[in-house]
mmCIF file of C-alpha atoms in Angstrom:
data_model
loop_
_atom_site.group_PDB
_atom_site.id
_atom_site.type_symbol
_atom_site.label_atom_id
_atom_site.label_comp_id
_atom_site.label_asym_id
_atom_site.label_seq_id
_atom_site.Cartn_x
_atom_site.Cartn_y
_atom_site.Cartn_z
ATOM 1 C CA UNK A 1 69.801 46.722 -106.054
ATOM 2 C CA UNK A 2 73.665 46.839 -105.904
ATOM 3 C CA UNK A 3 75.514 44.830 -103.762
ATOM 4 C CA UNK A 4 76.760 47.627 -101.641
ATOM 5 C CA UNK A 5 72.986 48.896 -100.625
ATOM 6 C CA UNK A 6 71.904 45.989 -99.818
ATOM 7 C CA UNK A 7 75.128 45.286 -97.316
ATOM 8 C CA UNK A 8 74.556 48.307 -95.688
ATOM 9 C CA UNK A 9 70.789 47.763 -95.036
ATOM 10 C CA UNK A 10 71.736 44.736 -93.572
ATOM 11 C CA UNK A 11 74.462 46.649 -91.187
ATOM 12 C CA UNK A 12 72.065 48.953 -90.371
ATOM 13 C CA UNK A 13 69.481 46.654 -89.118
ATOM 14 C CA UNK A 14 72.019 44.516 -87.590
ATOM 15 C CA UNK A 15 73.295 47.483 -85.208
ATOM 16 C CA UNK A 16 69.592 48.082 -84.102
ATOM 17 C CA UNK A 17 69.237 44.484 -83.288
ATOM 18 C CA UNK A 18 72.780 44.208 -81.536
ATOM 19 C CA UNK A 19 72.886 47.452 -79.935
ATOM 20 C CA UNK A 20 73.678 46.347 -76.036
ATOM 21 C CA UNK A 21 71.349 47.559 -72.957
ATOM 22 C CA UNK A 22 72.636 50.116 -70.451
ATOM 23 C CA UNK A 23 74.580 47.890 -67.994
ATOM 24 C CA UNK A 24 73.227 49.208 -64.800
ATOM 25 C CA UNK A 25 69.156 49.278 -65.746
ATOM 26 C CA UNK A 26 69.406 45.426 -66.474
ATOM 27 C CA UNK A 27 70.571 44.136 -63.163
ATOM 28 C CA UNK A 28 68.032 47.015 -61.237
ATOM 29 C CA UNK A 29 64.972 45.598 -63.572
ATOM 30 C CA UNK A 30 65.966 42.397 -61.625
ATOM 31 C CA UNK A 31 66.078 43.884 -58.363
ATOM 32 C CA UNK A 32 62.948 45.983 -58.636
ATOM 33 C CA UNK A 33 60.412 46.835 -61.678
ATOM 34 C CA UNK A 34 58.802 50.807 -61.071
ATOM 35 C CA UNK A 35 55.612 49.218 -61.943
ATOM 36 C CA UNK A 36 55.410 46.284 -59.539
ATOM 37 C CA UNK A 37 58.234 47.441 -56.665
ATOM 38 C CA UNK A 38 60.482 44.888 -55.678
ATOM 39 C CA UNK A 39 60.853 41.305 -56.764
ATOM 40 C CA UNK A 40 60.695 38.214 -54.305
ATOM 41 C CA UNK A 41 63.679 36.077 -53.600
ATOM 42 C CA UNK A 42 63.880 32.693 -54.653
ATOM 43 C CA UNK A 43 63.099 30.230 -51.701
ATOM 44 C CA UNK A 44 65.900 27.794 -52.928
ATOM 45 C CA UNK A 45 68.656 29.887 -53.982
ATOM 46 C CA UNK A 46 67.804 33.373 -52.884
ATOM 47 C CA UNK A 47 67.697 34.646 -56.540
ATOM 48 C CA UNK A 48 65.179 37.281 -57.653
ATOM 49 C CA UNK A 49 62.281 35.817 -59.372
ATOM 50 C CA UNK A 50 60.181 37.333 -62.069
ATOM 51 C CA UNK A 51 57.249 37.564 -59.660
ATOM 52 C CA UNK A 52 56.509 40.727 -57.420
ATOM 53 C CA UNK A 53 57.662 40.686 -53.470
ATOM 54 C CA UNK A 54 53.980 40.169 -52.330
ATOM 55 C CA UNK A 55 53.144 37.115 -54.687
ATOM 56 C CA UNK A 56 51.968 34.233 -52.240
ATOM 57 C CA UNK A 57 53.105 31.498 -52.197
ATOM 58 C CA UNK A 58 56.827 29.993 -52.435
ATOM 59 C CA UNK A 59 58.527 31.690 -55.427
ATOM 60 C CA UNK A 60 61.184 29.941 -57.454
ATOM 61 C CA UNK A 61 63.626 31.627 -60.056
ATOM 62 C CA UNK A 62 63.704 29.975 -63.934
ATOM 63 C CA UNK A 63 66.297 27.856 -63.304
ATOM 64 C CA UNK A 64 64.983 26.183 -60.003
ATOM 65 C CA UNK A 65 61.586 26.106 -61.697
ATOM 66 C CA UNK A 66 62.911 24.836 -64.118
ATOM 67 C CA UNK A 67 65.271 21.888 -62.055
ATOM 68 C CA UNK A 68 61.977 21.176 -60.148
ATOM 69 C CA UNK A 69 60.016 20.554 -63.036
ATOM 70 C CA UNK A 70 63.098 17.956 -63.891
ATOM 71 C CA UNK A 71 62.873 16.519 -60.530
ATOM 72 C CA UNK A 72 58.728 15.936 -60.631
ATOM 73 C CA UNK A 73 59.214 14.469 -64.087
ATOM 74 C CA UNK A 74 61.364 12.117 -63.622
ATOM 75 C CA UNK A 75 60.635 10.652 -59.809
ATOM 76 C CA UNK A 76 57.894 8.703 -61.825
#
């Protein structure tokens, strides 16, 4: 296989993989998911959360999941 062909399998492949997402269906499929309706606020920051609107419970985003996890692991 030449060099040539096998750089422009790679480019190929590369533009697939890099190709961006429409700008305005990301920040909606944090707002609201078709599927599930609308996604609950985070109870620390205010944040949309992965989880639907009527998950019980308090609902945290990644990152304050994430900080709380921190916190409970190192109060110890």
């Amino acid at each position: 296989m030449s060099d040539s062909a096998t750089n422009e399998a790679a480019a190929s492949a590369n533009a697939a993989v890099c190709e961006p997402a429409p700008t305005d269906s990301a920040e909606a499929a944090l707002r609201e998911d078709p599927a599930t309706g609308p996604r609950a606020d985070c109870v620390l920051c205010g944040e949309p959360t992965v989880l639907p609107a009527d998950q019980p419970g308090s609902t945290l985003c990644p990152t304050c999941a994430w900080q709380q996890a921190q916190r409970i692991a190192c109060s110890g």
